[in-house]
CSV table of C-alpha atoms in Angstrom, one decimal:
chain,number,residue,atom,x,y,z
A,1,ASP,CA,0.0,0.0,0.0
A,2,ALA,CA,1.2,3.5,-0.8
A,3,LYS,CA,2.1,5.3,2.4
A,4,THR,CA,2.0,8.9,3.6
A,5,THR,CA,4.4,10.8,5.8
A,6,GLN,CA,3.1,13.6,8.0
A,7,PRO,CA,4.7,15.7,10.8
A,8,ASN,CA,3.7,14.4,14.2
A,9,SER,CA,2.6,17.8,15.4
A,10,MET,CA,2.2,21.4,14.4
A,11,GLU,CA,1.1,24.6,16.0
A,12,SER,CA,-0.6,27.6,14.5
A,13,ASN,CA,-2.0,30.8,15.7
A,14,GLU,CA,-5.7,31.4,15.8
A,15,GLU,CA,-7.1,33.3,12.8
A,16,GLU,CA,-4.1,32.6,10.7
A,17,PRO,CA,-3.9,30.1,7.7
A,18,VAL,CA,-2.5,26.7,8.4
A,19,HIS,CA,-0.7,24.5,5.9
A,20,LEU,CA,-0.6,20.8,6.8
A,21,PRO,CA,1.9,18.9,4.6
A,22,CYS,CA,1.8,15.3,3.5
A,23,ASN,CA,4.4,13.4,1.5
A,24,HIS,CA,3.4,10.4,-0.6
A,25,SER,CA,6.3,9.7,-2.9
A,26,THR,CA,5.1,6.2,-3.9
A,27,ILE,CA,1.6,7.4,-4.9
A,28,SER,CA,0.2,5.6,-7.9
A,29,GLY,CA,-1.9,7.0,-10.7
A,30,THR,CA,-5.2,5.7,-9.2
A,31,ASP,CA,-4.6,6.8,-5.6
A,32,TYR,CA,-7.0,9.4,-4.3
A,33,ILE,CA,-5.6,11.7,-1.6
A,34,HIS,CA,-8.1,11.9,1.3
A,35,TRP,CA,-7.9,14.1,4.4
A,36,TYR,CA,-9.8,13.3,7.6
A,37,ARG,CA,-9.6,15.0,11.0
A,38,GLN,CA,-10.5,13.8,14.4
A,39,LEU,CA,-11.6,16.3,17.0
A,40,PRO,CA,-11.1,15.5,20.7
A,41,SER,CA,-13.5,12.8,21.8
A,42,GLN,CA,-15.0,12.5,18.4
A,43,GLY,CA,-14.9,10.1,15.5
A,44,PRO,CA,-12.9,10.9,12.4
A,45,GLU,CA,-14.5,13.4,10.1
A,46,TYR,CA,-14.1,13.7,6.3
A,47,VAL,CA,-12.4,16.9,5.3
A,48,ILE,CA,-11.6,16.8,1.6
A,49,HIS,CA,-10.2,14.6,-1.2
A,50,GLY,CA,-8.7,14.9,-4.6
A,51,LEU,CA,-7.0,13.1,-7.4
A,52,THR,CA,-4.9,15.5,-9.5
A,53,SER,CA,-6.3,19.0,-9.3
A,54,ASN,CA,-6.5,21.3,-6.4
A,55,VAL,CA,-9.9,21.1,-4.5
A,56,ASN,CA,-11.8,23.6,-2.4
A,57,ASN,CA,-14.7,23.1,-0.1
A,58,ARG,CA,-16.3,24.9,2.8
A,59,MET,CA,-13.9,23.4,5.3
A,60,ALA,CA,-10.5,23.5,3.6
A,61,SER,CA,-8.5,23.5,0.4
A,62,LEU,CA,-6.3,20.7,-0.9
A,63,ALA,CA,-3.2,21.6,-3.0
A,64,ILE,CA,-1.7,18.8,-4.9
A,65,ALA,CA,1.8,19.0,-6.2
A,66,GLU,CA,2.2,18.6,-10.0
A,67,ASP,CA,4.0,15.3,-9.6
A,68,ARG,CA,1.5,14.2,-7.0
A,69,LYS,CA,4.2,13.2,-4.6
A,70,SER,CA,3.0,15.6,-2.0
A,71,SER,CA,0.0,17.6,-1.0
A,72,THR,CA,-1.0,20.3,1.5
A,73,LEU,CA,-4.2,20.7,3.4
A,74,ILE,CA,-4.9,24.4,3.9
A,75,LEU,CA,-7.2,25.8,6.6
A,76,HIS,CA,-7.6,29.4,5.5
A,77,ARG,CA,-8.3,30.9,8.9
A,78,ALA,CA,-7.8,28.6,11.9
A,79,THR,CA,-10.1,28.7,14.8
A,80,LEU,CA,-9.8,26.9,18.2
A,81,ARG,CA,-12.3,24.4,16.9
A,82,ASP,CA,-9.8,23.2,14.2
A,83,ALA,CA,-7.5,21.7,16.9
A,84,ALA,CA,-7.5,18.0,15.9
A,85,VAL,CA,-5.5,15.2,14.5
A,86,TYR,CA,-5.4,15.4,10.7
A,87,TYR,CA,-4.9,12.3,8.7
A,88,CYS,CA,-3.7,12.2,5.1
A,89,ILE,CA,-4.7,8.9,3.5
A,90,LEU,CA,-4.2,7.4,0.0
A,91,ARG,CA,-7.0,5.3,-1.4
A,92,LYS,CA,-7.5,3.5,-4.6
A,93,GLY,CA,-10.5,1.5,-5.7
A,94,ASN,CA,-11.3,-1.6,-3.6
A,95,GLU,CA,-9.4,-0.4,-0.7
A,96,LYS,CA,-10.8,0.3,2.8
A,97,LEU,CA,-9.9,3.5,4.7
A,98,THR,CA,-6.7,2.9,6.6
A,99,PHE,CA,-5.4,5.5,9.1
A,100,GLY,CA,-1.8,6.3,10.0
A,101,THR,CA,-0.8,8.4,12.9
A,102,GLY,CA,-1.6,11.8,11.5
A,103,THR,CA,-0.6,15.3,12.5
A,104,ARG,CA,-1.8,16.8,15.8
A,105,LEU,CA,-2.6,20.4,15.2
A,106,THR,CA,-2.6,22.8,18.1
A,107,ILE,CA,-4.2,26.2,17.7
A,108,ILE,CA,-2.7,28.9,19.9
A,109,PRO,CA,-5.2,31.6,21.0
B,1,ASP,CA,-29.8,13.1,8.7
B,2,ALA,CA,-28.7,12.3,12.3
B,3,GLY,CA,-25.5,10.7,11.1
B,4,VAL,CA,-24.1,7.5,12.3
B,5,ILE,CA,-25.5,6.8,15.8
B,6,GLN,CA,-23.6,4.6,18.3
B,7,SER,CA,-24.7,3.5,21.7
B,8,PRO,CA,-23.8,3.5,24.5
B,9,ARG,CA,-21.4,6.4,24.5
B,10,HIS,CA,-19.5,5.0,27.5
B,11,GLU,CA,-19.4,1.4,28.9
B,12,VAL,CA,-17.7,0.2,32.0
B,13,THR,CA,-17.8,-3.5,32.6
B,14,GLU,CA,-16.0,-6.2,34.6
B,15,MET,CA,-13.6,-8.6,33.1
B,16,GLY,CA,-15.5,-11.7,31.9
B,17,GLN,CA,-18.7,-10.0,31.2
B,18,GLU,CA,-20.4,-9.8,27.8
B,19,VAL,CA,-20.4,-6.4,26.1
B,20,THR,CA,-22.6,-5.3,23.2
B,21,LEU,CA,-21.9,-2.2,21.2
B,22,ARG,CA,-24.6,-0.9,18.8
B,23,CYS,CA,-24.5,1.1,15.6
B,24,LYS,CA,-27.2,2.7,13.3
B,25,PRO,CA,-25.7,3.7,10.0
B,26,ILE,CA,-26.8,6.5,7.7
B,27,SER,CA,-29.9,5.4,5.7
B,28,GLY,CA,-29.0,4.3,2.2
B,29,HIS,CA,-25.4,3.6,3.0
B,30,ASP,CA,-24.5,0.1,1.8
B,31,TYR,CA,-21.3,-0.3,3.7
B,32,LEU,CA,-20.7,-0.4,7.5
B,33,PHE,CA,-17.3,-0.6,9.2
B,34,TRP,CA,-16.2,-1.2,12.8
B,35,TYR,CA,-13.0,0.4,13.9
B,36,ARG,CA,-11.1,0.3,17.2
B,37,GLN,CA,-8.8,3.0,18.5
B,38,THR,CA,-6.1,2.7,21.2
B,39,MET,CA,-3.1,4.8,22.0
B,40,MET,CA,-0.8,2.0,21.1
B,41,ARG,CA,-2.3,0.8,17.8
B,42,GLY,CA,-4.2,3.9,16.6
B,43,LEU,CA,-7.3,3.3,14.4
B,44,GLU,CA,-7.7,-0.3,13.3
B,45,LEU,CA,-10.4,-1.7,11.0
B,46,LEU,CA,-12.0,-4.7,12.6
B,47,ILE,CA,-14.7,-5.8,10.2
B,48,TYR,CA,-16.9,-4.4,7.5
B,49,PHE,CA,-20.3,-5.3,5.9
B,50,ASN,CA,-21.7,-4.7,2.5
B,51,ASN,CA,-25.5,-4.9,2.2
B,52,ASN,CA,-25.6,-6.5,5.7
B,53,VAL,CA,-23.2,-9.3,4.8
B,54,PRO,CA,-19.8,-9.5,6.5
B,55,ILE,CA,-17.1,-9.2,3.9
B,56,ASP,CA,-13.8,-9.0,5.7
B,57,ASP,CA,-13.3,-9.8,9.4
B,58,SER,CA,-9.6,-10.2,9.2
B,59,GLY,CA,-9.1,-7.4,11.7
B,60,MET,CA,-11.2,-9.0,14.4
B,61,PRO,CA,-8.6,-9.7,17.1
B,62,GLU,CA,-9.9,-13.1,18.3
B,63,ASP,CA,-12.9,-15.3,18.6
B,64,ARG,CA,-14.2,-13.4,21.6
B,65,PHE,CA,-15.2,-10.7,19.1
B,66,SER,CA,-18.2,-11.1,16.9
B,67,ALA,CA,-20.3,-8.7,14.8
B,68,LYS,CA,-23.7,-8.9,13.2
B,69,MET,CA,-25.8,-6.8,10.9
B,70,PRO,CA,-29.4,-8.2,11.0
B,71,ASN,CA,-30.7,-5.4,8.8
B,72,ALA,CA,-29.7,-2.3,7.0
B,73,SER,CA,-30.2,0.0,9.9
B,74,PHE,CA,-28.6,-1.9,12.8
B,75,SER,CA,-25.3,-3.5,13.6
B,76,THR,CA,-23.7,-4.9,16.8
B,77,LEU,CA,-20.2,-5.7,17.9
B,78,LYS,CA,-20.1,-8.2,20.8
B,79,ILE,CA,-17.2,-9.1,23.0
B,80,GLN,CA,-17.6,-12.2,25.1
B,81,PRO,CA,-15.9,-12.6,27.5
B,82,SER,CA,-14.4,-9.1,27.8
B,83,GLU,CA,-10.8,-8.6,29.0
B,84,PRO,CA,-9.0,-5.4,30.2
B,85,ARG,CA,-7.0,-5.3,27.0
B,86,ASP,CA,-10.2,-4.7,25.1
B,87,SER,CA,-10.5,-1.3,26.6
B,88,ALA,CA,-10.6,1.2,23.7
B,89,VAL,CA,-12.8,3.5,21.8
B,90,TYR,CA,-14.9,1.6,19.2
B,91,PHE,CA,-16.1,3.5,16.1
B,92,CYS,CA,-18.7,2.6,13.6
B,93,ALA,CA,-18.7,4.2,10.1
B,94,SER,CA,-20.9,3.9,7.1
B,95,SER,CA,-20.4,4.8,3.4
B,96,LEU,CA,-22.4,4.8,0.2
B,97,ASP,CA,-19.7,2.6,-1.4
B,98,GLY,CA,-16.9,1.8,0.9
B,99,LEU,CA,-14.6,0.5,-1.7
B,100,VAL,CA,-14.9,3.3,-4.2
B,101,ALA,CA,-12.0,5.6,-3.6
B,102,ASN,CA,-14.1,8.7,-4.5
B,103,TYR,CA,-16.5,8.1,-1.6
B,104,GLY,CA,-15.9,9.1,2.0
B,105,TYR,CA,-16.9,7.5,5.3
B,106,THR,CA,-19.1,9.0,8.0
B,107,PHE,CA,-18.1,8.0,11.5
B,108,GLY,CA,-20.1,7.9,14.7
B,109,SER,CA,-19.0,9.5,17.9
B,110,GLY,CA,-17.7,6.1,19.3
B,111,THR,CA,-18.2,4.0,22.3
B,112,ARG,CA,-15.5,4.2,25.0
B,113,LEU,CA,-15.2,0.8,26.5
B,114,THR,CA,-13.4,0.3,29.8
B,115,VAL,CA,-13.0,-3.3,31.1
B,116,VAL,CA,-11.9,-3.5,34.8
């Protein structure tokens, strides 16, 4: 299975943008890049996903490198409620969702 | 939609007792997944169902664990007998099509199980 590498933890100031990196150098052409987050005492929550092009939704933006070997989840204006563990996951067809250790994001007031 | 509903939210039981965790998936979702989360092992997939049929239970740790899905709106995960090492948070998730990479999963809030 293609794997991802994320920093264990990151800190960001409230009301500033946050860029969460993910490396996936062994990504294949059929791998989708998914991001989930897990707020304290909650189940994981879908954030965004993409294949080749950058994606935007109401929660975040996903920037995918041209060679697809890395991607960045962008929270445009972090709030305290964005403090969570963020998981970057590669999925291709017929694969279940498998979680790594993710990045623990701390928001500083 | 109320999302994926799990009960109970917390469960404390004594070693050797039977424990049953419950899950109601989102209506119309054909796939249901049971995950377990511990500090040591993170989030692990235990078993998943498609159209109420168990497809892959390779993640179930041992025979003490069993899962059923009697209908499209209800699933249970049972541990009998329970042991302290079963203490974890158990999550249920559902998906329109759990094996299509373009679809996401919706998770419940989990059941925190403590076996003393």
